[in-house]
PDB file of C-alpha atoms in Angstrom:
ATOM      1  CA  UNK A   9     146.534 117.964  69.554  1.00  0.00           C
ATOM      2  CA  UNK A  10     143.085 117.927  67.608  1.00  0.00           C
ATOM      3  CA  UNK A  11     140.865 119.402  70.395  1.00  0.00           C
ATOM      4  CA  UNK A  12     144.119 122.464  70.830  1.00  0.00           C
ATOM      5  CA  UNK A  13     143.710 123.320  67.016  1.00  0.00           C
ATOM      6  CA  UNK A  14     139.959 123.305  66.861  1.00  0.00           C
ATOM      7  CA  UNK A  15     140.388 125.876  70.103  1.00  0.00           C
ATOM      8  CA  UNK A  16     142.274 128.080  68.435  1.00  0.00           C
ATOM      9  CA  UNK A  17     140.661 128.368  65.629  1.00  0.00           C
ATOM     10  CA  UNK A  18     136.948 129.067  67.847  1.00  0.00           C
ATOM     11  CA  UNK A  19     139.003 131.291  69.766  1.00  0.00           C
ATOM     12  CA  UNK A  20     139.499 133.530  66.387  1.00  0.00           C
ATOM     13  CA  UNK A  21     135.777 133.393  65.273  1.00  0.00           C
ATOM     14  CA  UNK A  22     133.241 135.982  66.131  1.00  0.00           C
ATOM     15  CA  UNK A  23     130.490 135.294  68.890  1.00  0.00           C
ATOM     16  CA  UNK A  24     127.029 134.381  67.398  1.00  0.00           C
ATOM     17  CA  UNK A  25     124.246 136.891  68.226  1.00  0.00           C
ATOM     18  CA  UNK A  26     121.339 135.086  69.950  1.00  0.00           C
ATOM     19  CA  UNK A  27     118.263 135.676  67.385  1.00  0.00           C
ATOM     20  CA  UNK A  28     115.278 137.836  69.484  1.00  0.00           C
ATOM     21  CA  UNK A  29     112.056 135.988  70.051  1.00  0.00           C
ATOM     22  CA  UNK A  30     110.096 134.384  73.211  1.00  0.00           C
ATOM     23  CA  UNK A  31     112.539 131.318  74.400  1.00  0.00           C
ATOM     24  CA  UNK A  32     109.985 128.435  74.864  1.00  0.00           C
ATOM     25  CA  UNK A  33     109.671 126.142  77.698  1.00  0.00           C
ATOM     26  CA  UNK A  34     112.201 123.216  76.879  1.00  0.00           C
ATOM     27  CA  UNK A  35     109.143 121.054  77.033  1.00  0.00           C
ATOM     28  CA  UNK A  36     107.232 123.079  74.516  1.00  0.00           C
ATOM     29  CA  UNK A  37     110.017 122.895  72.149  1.00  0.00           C
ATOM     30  CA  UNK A  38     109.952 118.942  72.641  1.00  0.00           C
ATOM     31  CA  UNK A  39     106.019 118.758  71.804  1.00  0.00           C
ATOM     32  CA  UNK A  40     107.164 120.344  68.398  1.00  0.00           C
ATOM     33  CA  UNK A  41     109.884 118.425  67.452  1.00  0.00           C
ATOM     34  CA  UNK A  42     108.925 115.076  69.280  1.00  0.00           C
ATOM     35  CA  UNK A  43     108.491 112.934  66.072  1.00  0.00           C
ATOM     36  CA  UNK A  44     112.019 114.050  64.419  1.00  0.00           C
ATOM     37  CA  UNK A  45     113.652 113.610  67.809  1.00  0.00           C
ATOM     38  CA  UNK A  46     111.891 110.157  68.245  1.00  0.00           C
ATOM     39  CA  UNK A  47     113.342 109.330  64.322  1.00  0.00           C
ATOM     40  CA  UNK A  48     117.167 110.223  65.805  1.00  0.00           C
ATOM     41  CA  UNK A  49     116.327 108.125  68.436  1.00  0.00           C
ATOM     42  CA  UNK A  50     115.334 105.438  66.406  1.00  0.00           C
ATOM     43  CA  UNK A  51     117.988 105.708  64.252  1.00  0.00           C
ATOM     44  CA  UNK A  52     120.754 105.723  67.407  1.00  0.00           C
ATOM     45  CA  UNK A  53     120.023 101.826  67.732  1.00  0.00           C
ATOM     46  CA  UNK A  54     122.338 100.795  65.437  1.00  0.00           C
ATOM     47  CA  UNK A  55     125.123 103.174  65.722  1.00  0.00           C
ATOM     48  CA  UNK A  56     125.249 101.992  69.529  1.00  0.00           C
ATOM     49  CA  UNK A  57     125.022  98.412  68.484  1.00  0.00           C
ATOM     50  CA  UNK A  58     128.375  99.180  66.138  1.00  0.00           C
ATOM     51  CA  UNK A  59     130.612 101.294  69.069  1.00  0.00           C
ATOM     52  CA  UNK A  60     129.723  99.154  71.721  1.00  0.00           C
ATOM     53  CA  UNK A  61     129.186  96.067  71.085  1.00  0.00           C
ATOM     54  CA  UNK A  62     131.067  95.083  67.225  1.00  0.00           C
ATOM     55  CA  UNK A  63     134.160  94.080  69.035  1.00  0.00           C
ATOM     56  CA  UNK A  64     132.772  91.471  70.955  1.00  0.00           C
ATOM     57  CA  UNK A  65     130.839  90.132  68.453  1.00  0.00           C
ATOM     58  CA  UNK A  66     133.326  89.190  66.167  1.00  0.00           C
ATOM     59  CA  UNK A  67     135.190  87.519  69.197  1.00  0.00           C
ATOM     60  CA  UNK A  68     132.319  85.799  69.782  1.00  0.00           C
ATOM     61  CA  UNK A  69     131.444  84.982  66.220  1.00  0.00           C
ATOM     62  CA  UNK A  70     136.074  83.726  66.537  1.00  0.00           C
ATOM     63  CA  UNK A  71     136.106  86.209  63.394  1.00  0.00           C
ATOM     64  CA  UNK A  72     139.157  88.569  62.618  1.00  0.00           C
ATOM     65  CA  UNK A  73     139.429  92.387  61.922  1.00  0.00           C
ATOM     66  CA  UNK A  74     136.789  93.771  64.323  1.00  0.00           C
ATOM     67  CA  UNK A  75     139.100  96.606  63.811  1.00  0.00           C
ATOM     68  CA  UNK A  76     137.902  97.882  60.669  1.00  0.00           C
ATOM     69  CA  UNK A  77     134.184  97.640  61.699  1.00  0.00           C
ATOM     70  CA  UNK A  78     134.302 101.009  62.870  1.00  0.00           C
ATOM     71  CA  UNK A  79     136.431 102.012  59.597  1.00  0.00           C
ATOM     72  CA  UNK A  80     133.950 100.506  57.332  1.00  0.00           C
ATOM     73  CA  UNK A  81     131.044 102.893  58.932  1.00  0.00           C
ATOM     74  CA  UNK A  82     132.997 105.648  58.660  1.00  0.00           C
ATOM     75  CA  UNK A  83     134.094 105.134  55.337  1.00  0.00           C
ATOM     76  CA  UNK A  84     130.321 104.897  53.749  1.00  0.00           C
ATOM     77  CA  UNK A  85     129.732 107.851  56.412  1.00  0.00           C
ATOM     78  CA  UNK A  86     132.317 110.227  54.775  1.00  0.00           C
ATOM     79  CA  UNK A  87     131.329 108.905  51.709  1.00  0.00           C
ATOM     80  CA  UNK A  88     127.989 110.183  51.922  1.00  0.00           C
ATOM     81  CA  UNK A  89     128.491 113.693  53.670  1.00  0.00           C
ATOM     82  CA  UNK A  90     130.567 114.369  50.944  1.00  0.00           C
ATOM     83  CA  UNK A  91     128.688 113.264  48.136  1.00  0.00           C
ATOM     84  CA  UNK A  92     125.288 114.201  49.517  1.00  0.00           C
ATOM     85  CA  UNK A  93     125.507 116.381  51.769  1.00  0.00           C
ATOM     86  CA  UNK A  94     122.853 118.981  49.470  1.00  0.00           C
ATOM     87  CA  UNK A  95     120.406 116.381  49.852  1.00  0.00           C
ATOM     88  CA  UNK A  96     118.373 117.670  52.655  1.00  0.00           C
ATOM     89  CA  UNK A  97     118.622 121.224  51.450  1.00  0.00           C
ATOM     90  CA  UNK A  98     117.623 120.474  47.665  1.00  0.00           C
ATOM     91  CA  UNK A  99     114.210 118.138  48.887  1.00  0.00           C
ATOM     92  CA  UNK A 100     112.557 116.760  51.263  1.00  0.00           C
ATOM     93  CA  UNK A 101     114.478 116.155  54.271  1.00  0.00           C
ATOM     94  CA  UNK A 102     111.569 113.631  55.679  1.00  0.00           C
ATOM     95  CA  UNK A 103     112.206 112.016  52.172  1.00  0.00           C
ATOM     96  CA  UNK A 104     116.059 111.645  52.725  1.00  0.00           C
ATOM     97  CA  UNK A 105     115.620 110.477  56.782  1.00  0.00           C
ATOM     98  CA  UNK A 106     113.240 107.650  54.968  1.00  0.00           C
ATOM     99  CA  UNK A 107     115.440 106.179  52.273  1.00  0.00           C
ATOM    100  CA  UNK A 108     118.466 106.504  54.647  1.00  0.00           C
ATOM    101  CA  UNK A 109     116.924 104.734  57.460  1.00  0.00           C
ATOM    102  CA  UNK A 110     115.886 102.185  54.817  1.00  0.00           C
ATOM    103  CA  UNK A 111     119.748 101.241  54.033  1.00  0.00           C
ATOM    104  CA  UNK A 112     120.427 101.708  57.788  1.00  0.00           C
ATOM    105  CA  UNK A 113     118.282  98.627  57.990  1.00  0.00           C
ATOM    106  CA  UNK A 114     119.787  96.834  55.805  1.00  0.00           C
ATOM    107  CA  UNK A 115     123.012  97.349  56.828  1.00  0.00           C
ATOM    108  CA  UNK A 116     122.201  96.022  60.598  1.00  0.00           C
ATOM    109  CA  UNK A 117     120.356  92.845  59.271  1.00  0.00           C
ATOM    110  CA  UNK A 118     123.575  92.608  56.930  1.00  0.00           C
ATOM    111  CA  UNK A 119     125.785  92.221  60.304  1.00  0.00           C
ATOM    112  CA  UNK A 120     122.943  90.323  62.177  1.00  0.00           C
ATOM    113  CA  UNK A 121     123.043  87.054  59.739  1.00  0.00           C
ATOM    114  CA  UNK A 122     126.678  87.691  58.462  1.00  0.00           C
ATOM    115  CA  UNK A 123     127.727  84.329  57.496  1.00  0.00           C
ATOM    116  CA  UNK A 124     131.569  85.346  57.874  1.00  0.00           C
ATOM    117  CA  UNK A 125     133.133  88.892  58.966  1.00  0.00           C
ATOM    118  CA  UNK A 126     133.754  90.174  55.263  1.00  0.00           C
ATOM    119  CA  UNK A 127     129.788  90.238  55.211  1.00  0.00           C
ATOM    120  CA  UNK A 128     129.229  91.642  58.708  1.00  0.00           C
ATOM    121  CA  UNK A 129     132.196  94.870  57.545  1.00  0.00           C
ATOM    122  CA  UNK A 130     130.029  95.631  54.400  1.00  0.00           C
ATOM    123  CA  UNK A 131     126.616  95.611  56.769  1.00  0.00           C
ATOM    124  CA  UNK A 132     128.849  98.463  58.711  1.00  0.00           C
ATOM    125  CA  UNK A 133     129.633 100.474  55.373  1.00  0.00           C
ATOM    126  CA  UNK A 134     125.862 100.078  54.908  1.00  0.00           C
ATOM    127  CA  UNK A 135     124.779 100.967  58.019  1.00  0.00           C
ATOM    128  CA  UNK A 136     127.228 104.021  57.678  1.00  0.00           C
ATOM    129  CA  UNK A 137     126.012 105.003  54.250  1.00  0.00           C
ATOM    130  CA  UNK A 138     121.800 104.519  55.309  1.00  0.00           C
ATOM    131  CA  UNK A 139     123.627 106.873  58.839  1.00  0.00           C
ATOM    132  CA  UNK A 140     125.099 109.849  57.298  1.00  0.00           C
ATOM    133  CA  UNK A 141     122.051 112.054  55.868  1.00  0.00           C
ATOM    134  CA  UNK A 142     119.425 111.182  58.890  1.00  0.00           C
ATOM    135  CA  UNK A 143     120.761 113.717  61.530  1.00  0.00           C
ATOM    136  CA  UNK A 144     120.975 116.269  59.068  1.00  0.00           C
ATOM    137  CA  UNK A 145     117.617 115.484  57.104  1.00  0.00           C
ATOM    138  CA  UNK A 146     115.263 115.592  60.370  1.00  0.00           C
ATOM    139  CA  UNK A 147     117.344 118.866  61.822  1.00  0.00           C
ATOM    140  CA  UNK A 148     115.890 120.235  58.829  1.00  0.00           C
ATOM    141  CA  UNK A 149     113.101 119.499  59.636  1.00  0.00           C
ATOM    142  CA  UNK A 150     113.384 120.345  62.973  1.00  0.00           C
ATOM    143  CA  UNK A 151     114.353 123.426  62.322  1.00  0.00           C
ATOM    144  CA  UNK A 152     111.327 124.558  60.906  1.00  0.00           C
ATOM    145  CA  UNK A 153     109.243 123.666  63.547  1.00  0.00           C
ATOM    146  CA  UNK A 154     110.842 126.250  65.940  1.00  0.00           C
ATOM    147  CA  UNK A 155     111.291 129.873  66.138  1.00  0.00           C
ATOM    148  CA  UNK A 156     114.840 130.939  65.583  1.00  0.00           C
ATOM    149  CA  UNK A 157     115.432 131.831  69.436  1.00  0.00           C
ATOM    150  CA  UNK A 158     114.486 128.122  70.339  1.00  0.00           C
ATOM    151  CA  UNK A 159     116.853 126.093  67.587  1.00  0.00           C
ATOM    152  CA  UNK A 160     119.687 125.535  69.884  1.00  0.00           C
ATOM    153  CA  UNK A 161     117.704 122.904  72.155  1.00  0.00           C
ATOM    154  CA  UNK A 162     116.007 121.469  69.442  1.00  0.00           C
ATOM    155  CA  UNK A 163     118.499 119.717  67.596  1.00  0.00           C
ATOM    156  CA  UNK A 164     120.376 118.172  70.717  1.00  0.00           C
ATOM    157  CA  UNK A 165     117.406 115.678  71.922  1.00  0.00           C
ATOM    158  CA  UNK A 166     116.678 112.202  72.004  1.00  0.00           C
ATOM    159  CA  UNK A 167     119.737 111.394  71.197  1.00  0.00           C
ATOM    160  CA  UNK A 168     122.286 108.491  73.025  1.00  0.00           C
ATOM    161  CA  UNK A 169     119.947 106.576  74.710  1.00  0.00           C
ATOM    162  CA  UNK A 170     120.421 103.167  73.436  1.00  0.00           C
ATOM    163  CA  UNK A 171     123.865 101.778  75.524  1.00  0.00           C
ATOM    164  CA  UNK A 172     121.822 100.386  78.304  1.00  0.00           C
ATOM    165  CA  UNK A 173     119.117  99.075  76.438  1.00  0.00           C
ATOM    166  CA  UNK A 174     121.662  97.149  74.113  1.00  0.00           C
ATOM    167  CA  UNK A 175     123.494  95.977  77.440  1.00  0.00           C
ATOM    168  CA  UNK A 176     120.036  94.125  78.163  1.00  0.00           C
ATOM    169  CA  UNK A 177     119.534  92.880  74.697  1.00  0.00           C
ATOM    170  CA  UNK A 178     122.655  91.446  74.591  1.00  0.00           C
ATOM    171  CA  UNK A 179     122.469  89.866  77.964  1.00  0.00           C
ATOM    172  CA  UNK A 180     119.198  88.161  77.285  1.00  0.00           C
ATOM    173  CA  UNK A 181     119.423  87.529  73.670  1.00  0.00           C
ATOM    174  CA  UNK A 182     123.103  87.338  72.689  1.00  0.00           C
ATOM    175  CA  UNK A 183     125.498  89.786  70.799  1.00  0.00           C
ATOM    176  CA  UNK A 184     123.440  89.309  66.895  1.00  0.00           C
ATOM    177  CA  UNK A 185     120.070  90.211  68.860  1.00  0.00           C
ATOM    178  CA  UNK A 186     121.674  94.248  69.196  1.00  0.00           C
ATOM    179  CA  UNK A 187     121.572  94.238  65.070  1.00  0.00           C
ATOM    180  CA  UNK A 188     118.085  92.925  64.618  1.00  0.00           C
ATOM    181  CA  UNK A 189     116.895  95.500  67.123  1.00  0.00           C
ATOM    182  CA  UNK A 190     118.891  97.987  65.165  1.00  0.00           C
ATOM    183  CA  UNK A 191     117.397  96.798  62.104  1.00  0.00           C
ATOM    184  CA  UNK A 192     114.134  96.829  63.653  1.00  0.00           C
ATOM    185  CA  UNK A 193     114.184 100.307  65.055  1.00  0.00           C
ATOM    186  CA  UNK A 194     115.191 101.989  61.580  1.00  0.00           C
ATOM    187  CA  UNK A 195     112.492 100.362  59.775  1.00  0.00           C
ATOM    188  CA  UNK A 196     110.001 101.505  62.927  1.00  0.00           C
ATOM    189  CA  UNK A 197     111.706 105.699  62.186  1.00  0.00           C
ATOM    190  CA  UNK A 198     111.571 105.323  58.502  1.00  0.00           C
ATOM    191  CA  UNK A 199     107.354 104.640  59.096  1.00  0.00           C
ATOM    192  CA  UNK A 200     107.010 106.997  61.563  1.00  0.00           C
ATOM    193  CA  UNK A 201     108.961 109.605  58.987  1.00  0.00           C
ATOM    194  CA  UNK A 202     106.162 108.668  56.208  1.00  0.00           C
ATOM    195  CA  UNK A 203     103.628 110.024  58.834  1.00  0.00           C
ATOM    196  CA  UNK A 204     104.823 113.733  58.905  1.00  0.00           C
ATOM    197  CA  UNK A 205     104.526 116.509  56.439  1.00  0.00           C
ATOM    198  CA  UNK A 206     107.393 118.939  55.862  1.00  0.00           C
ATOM    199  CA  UNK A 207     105.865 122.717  57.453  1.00  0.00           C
ATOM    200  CA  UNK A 208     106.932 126.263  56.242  1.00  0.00           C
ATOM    201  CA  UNK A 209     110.041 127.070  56.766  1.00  0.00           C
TER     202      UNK A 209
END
């Protein structure tokens, strides 16, 4: 019913004009935005440790609830969107991506030596809260990078590439192994974030 409703209402809205300019080469637009997509990247570790791999987890781990791991996120998610959502816009959106990533990070190494499942659900609602600001702190960014006729490929890279990679980590290293990775890979995007300087808009 969702997806019929949100059709309707883009079938009432009024077609976006493509902004004039030279269209760059997809790769060119990569080599200008490659260290904020690399910090989504990063940042996609533990959001694909949470969807895909939380469940069995807390099976392993004989905990209840792995429900509400997913409901936890979400709920510091929201939380954040709605509080903060300004954030980006009012500073520095490299200085946002780093503090978020920061709590990302401790969220994952929350769930990755949770001593019982009512630890592990507030790592999620940590993870969710450190989650929330990053995508839109680093399109920012992004954003400035590129010409106008080029921002509609450079906010939808790097992203989603960490299922198969936690597959392996999880087949060689067990389930907890997927949230010290995560944990791991935030702290790498929040240094790499400390390396870049914000450009004209």
């Amino acid at each position: 019913m969702a997806p019929l409703v949100a059709a309707a209402i883009a079938s009432r809205e009024i077609s976006y004009t493509n902004p004039s300019g030279r269209r760059l080469a997809f790769h060119r637009v990569v080599g200008q935005i490659w260290r904020e997509g690399l910090g989504l990247m990063l940042q996609g570790a533990g959001v694909s440790g949470l969807t895909a791999f939380a469940s069995l987890y807390f099976v392993a781990r004989n905990w209840g609830n792995a429900g509400l791991v997913m409901t936890a996120f979400g709920i510091g998610f929201i939380f954040v969107r709605l509080a903060l959502a300004s954030l980006p816009d009012r500073m520095s959106g490299y200085r946002v991506a780093f503090w978020s990533m920061v709590i990302e990070a401790i969220g994952q190494a929350m769930i990755w030596g949770a001593p019982d499942e009512s630890v592990a659900l507030a790592g999620a609602l940590v993870t969710g809260l450190g989650c929330a600001l990053i995508f839109p702190a680093l399109g920012v960014e992004a954003l400035k990078r590129v010409s106008p006729a080029n921002r509609g490929s450079a906010i939808d890279i790097f992203y989603g590439v960490w299922g198969p990679i936690a597959g392996v980590i999880v087949g060689q290293f067990g389930y907890a192994a997927v949230y010290m990775f995560g944990a791991a890979s935030a702290l790498l995007g929040a240094a790499l974030v400390l390396t870049v300087r914000s450009p004209q808009s």
